[in-house]
GROMACS .gro file of C-alpha atoms in nm:
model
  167
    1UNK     CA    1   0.000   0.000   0.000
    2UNK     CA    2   0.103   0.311  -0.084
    3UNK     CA    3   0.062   0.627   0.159
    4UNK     CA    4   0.197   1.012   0.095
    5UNK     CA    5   0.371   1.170   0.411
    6UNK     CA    6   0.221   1.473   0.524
    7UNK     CA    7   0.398   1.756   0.722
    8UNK     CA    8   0.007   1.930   0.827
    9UNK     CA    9  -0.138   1.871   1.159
   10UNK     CA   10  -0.411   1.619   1.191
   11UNK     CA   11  -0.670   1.616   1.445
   12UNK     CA   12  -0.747   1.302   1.619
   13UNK     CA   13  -1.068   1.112   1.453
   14UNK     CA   14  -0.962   1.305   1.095
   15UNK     CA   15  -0.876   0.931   0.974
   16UNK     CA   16  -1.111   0.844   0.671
   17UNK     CA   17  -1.133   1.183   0.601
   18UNK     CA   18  -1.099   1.358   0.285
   19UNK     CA   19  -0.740   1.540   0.214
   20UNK     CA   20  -0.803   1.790   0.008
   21UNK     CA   21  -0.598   2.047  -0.211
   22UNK     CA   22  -0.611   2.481  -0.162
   23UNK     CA   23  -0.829   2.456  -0.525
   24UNK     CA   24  -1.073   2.175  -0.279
   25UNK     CA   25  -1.002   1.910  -0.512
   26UNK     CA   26  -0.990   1.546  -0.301
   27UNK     CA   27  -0.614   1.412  -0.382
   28UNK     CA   28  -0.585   1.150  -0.096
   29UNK     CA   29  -0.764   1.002   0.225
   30UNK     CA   30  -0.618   1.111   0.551
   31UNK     CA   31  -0.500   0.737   0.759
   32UNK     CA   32  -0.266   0.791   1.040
   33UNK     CA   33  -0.126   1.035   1.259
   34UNK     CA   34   0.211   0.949   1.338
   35UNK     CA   35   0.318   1.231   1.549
   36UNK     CA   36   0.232   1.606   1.555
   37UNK     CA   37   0.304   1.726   1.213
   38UNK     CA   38   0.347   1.421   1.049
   39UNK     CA   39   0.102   1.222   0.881
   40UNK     CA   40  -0.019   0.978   0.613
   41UNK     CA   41  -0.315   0.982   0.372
   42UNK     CA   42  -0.360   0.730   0.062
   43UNK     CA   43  -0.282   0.863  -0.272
   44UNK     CA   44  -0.673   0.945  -0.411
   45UNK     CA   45  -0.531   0.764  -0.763
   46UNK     CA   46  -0.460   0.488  -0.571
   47UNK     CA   47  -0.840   0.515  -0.394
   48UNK     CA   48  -0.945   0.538  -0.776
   49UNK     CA   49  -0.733   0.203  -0.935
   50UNK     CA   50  -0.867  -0.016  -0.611
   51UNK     CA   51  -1.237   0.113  -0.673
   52UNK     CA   52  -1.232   0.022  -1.047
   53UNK     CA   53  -1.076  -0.332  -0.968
   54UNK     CA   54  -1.372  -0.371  -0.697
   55UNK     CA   55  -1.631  -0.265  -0.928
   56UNK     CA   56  -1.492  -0.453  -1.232
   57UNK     CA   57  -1.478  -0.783  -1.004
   58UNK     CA   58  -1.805  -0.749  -0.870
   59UNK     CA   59  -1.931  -0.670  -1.272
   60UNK     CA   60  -1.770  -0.984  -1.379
   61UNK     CA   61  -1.884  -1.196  -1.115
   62UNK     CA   62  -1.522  -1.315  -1.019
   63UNK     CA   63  -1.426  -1.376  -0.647
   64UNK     CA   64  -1.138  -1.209  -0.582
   65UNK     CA   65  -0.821  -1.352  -0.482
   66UNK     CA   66  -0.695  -1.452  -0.157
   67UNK     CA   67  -0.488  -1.224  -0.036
   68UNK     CA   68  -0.151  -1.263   0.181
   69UNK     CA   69  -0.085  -1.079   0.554
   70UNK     CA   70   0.148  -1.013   0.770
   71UNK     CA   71  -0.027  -0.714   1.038
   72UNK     CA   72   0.203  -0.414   0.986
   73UNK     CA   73   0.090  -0.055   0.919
   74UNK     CA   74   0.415   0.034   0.729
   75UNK     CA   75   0.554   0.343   0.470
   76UNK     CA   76   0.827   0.438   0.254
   77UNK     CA   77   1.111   0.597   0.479
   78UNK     CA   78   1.284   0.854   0.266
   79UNK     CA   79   1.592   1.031   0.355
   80UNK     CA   80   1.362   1.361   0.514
   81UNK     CA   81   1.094   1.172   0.630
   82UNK     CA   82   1.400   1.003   0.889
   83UNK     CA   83   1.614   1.327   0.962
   84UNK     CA   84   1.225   1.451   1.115
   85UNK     CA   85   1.179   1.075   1.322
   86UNK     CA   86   1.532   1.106   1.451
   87UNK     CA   87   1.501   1.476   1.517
   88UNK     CA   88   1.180   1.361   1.696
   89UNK     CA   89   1.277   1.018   1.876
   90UNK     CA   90   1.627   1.004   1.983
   91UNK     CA   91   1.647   0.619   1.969
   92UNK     CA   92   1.569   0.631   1.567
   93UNK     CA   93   1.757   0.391   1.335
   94UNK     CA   94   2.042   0.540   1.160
   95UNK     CA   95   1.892   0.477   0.827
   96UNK     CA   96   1.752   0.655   0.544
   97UNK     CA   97   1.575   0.416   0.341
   98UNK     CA   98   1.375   0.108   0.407
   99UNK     CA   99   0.978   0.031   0.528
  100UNK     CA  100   0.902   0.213   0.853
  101UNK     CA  101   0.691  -0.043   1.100
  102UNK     CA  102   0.390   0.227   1.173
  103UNK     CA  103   0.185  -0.035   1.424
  104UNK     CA  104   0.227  -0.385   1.459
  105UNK     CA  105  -0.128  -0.516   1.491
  106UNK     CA  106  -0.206  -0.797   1.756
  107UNK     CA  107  -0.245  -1.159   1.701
  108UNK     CA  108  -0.103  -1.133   1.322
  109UNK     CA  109   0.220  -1.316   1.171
  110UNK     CA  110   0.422  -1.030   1.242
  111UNK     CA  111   0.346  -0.950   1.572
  112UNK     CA  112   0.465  -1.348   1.616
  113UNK     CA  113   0.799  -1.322   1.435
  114UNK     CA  114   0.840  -1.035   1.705
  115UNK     CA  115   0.851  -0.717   1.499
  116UNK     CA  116   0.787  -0.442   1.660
  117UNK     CA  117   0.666  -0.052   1.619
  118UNK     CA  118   0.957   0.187   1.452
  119UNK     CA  119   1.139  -0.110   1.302
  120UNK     CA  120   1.295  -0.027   0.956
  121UNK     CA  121   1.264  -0.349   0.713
  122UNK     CA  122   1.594  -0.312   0.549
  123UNK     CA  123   1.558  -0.689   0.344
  124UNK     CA  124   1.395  -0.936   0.255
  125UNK     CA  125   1.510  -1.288   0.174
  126UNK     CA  126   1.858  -1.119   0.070
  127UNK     CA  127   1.677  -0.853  -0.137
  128UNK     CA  128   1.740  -0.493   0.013
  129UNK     CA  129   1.410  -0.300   0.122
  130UNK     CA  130   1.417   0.063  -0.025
  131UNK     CA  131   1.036   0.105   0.024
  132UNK     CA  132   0.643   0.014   0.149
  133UNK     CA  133   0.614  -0.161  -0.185
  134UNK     CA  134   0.925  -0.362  -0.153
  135UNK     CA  135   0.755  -0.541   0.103
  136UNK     CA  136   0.380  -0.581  -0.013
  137UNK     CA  137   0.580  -0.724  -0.357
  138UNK     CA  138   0.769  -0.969  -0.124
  139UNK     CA  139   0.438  -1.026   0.097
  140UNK     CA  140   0.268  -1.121  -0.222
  141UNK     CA  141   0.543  -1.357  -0.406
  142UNK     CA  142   0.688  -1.545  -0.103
  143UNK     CA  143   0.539  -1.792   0.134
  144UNK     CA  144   0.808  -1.734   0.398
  145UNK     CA  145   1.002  -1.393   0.469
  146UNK     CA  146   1.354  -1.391   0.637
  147UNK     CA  147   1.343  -1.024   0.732
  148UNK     CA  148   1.643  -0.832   0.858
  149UNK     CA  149   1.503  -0.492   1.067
  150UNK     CA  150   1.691  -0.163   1.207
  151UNK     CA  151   1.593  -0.167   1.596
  152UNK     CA  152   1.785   0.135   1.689
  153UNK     CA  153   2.130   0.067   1.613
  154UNK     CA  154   2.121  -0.311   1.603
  155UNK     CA  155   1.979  -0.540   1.306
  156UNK     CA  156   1.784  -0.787   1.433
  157UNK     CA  157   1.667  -1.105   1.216
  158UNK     CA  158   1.305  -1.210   1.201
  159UNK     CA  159   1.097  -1.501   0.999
  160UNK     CA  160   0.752  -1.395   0.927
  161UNK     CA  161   0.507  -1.685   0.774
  162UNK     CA  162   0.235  -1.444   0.580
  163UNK     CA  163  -0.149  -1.615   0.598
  164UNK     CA  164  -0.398  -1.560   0.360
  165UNK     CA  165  -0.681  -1.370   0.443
  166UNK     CA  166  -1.044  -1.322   0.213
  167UNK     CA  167  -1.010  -0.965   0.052
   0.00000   0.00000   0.00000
């Protein structure tokens, strides 16, 4: 899943809310506050493609696809999205790149492998992490995942076993 970082204060309960443009044009839906002044929304293109596969599915009668989990709340860590986590958290990775563990949610595969909130996925399998996508790709294509994470300064090595879920 895709998400755009946002440097705007949210209030709390704005999640599901419509992110909207000075013109008041819709171009995303507001998803998490991580801390004050940063926060994520969903891409409104994005809202778009997954509406038209929906309705096309539904049109053509076709059950969709199982779909693979692991429990993470996860986005892209860029380069200025972790100079303002470190200048906010003090016990930050020292990495720039990689999929930023958002919230671990309870009784899923990953909260079993043990990874935890403000991890950094750095690789997968052998196959270095540069992004949220990274990891849904790897979620999607392998049955088992041999993670390596940034937990503060150390790299810690975790096996997550995705299930499937119905869509």
């Amino acid at each position: 899943t895709l998400t755009v970082c946002l440097f705007v204060f949210l209030q709390y309960g704005n999640s599901g809310g419509p992110l909207v443009n000075l013109d008041g044009e819709v171009i995303g839906i507001n998803t998490l506050k991580v801390t004050a002044g940063i926060s994520f929304a969903i891409p409104s293109d994005k809202i778009r493609q997954f509406l038209a596969e929906s309705h096309d599915r539904q049109a053509k009668g076709k059950t969709p696809q199982k779909k693979k989990y692991i429990g993470v709340r996860m986005m892209s860590l860029t380069s200025s999205l972790a100079k303002e986590l470190k200048e906010r958290q003090a016990d930050f990775p020292d990495v720039t790149s990689g999929a930023y563990v958002i919230e671990v949610i309870s009784r899923t595969p990953a909260e079993a492998a043990g990874l935890k909130e403000s991890d950094v996925i750095i690789s997968i399998n052998g196959e270095r992490i540069t992004s949220a996508s990274d990891v849904s790709a790897a979620i999607k294509r392998d049955d088992t995942l041999r993670m390596v994470v940034r937990r503060g300064n150390e790299d810690v090595i975790l096996t997550v076993i995705p299930e499937e879920v119905d869509p």
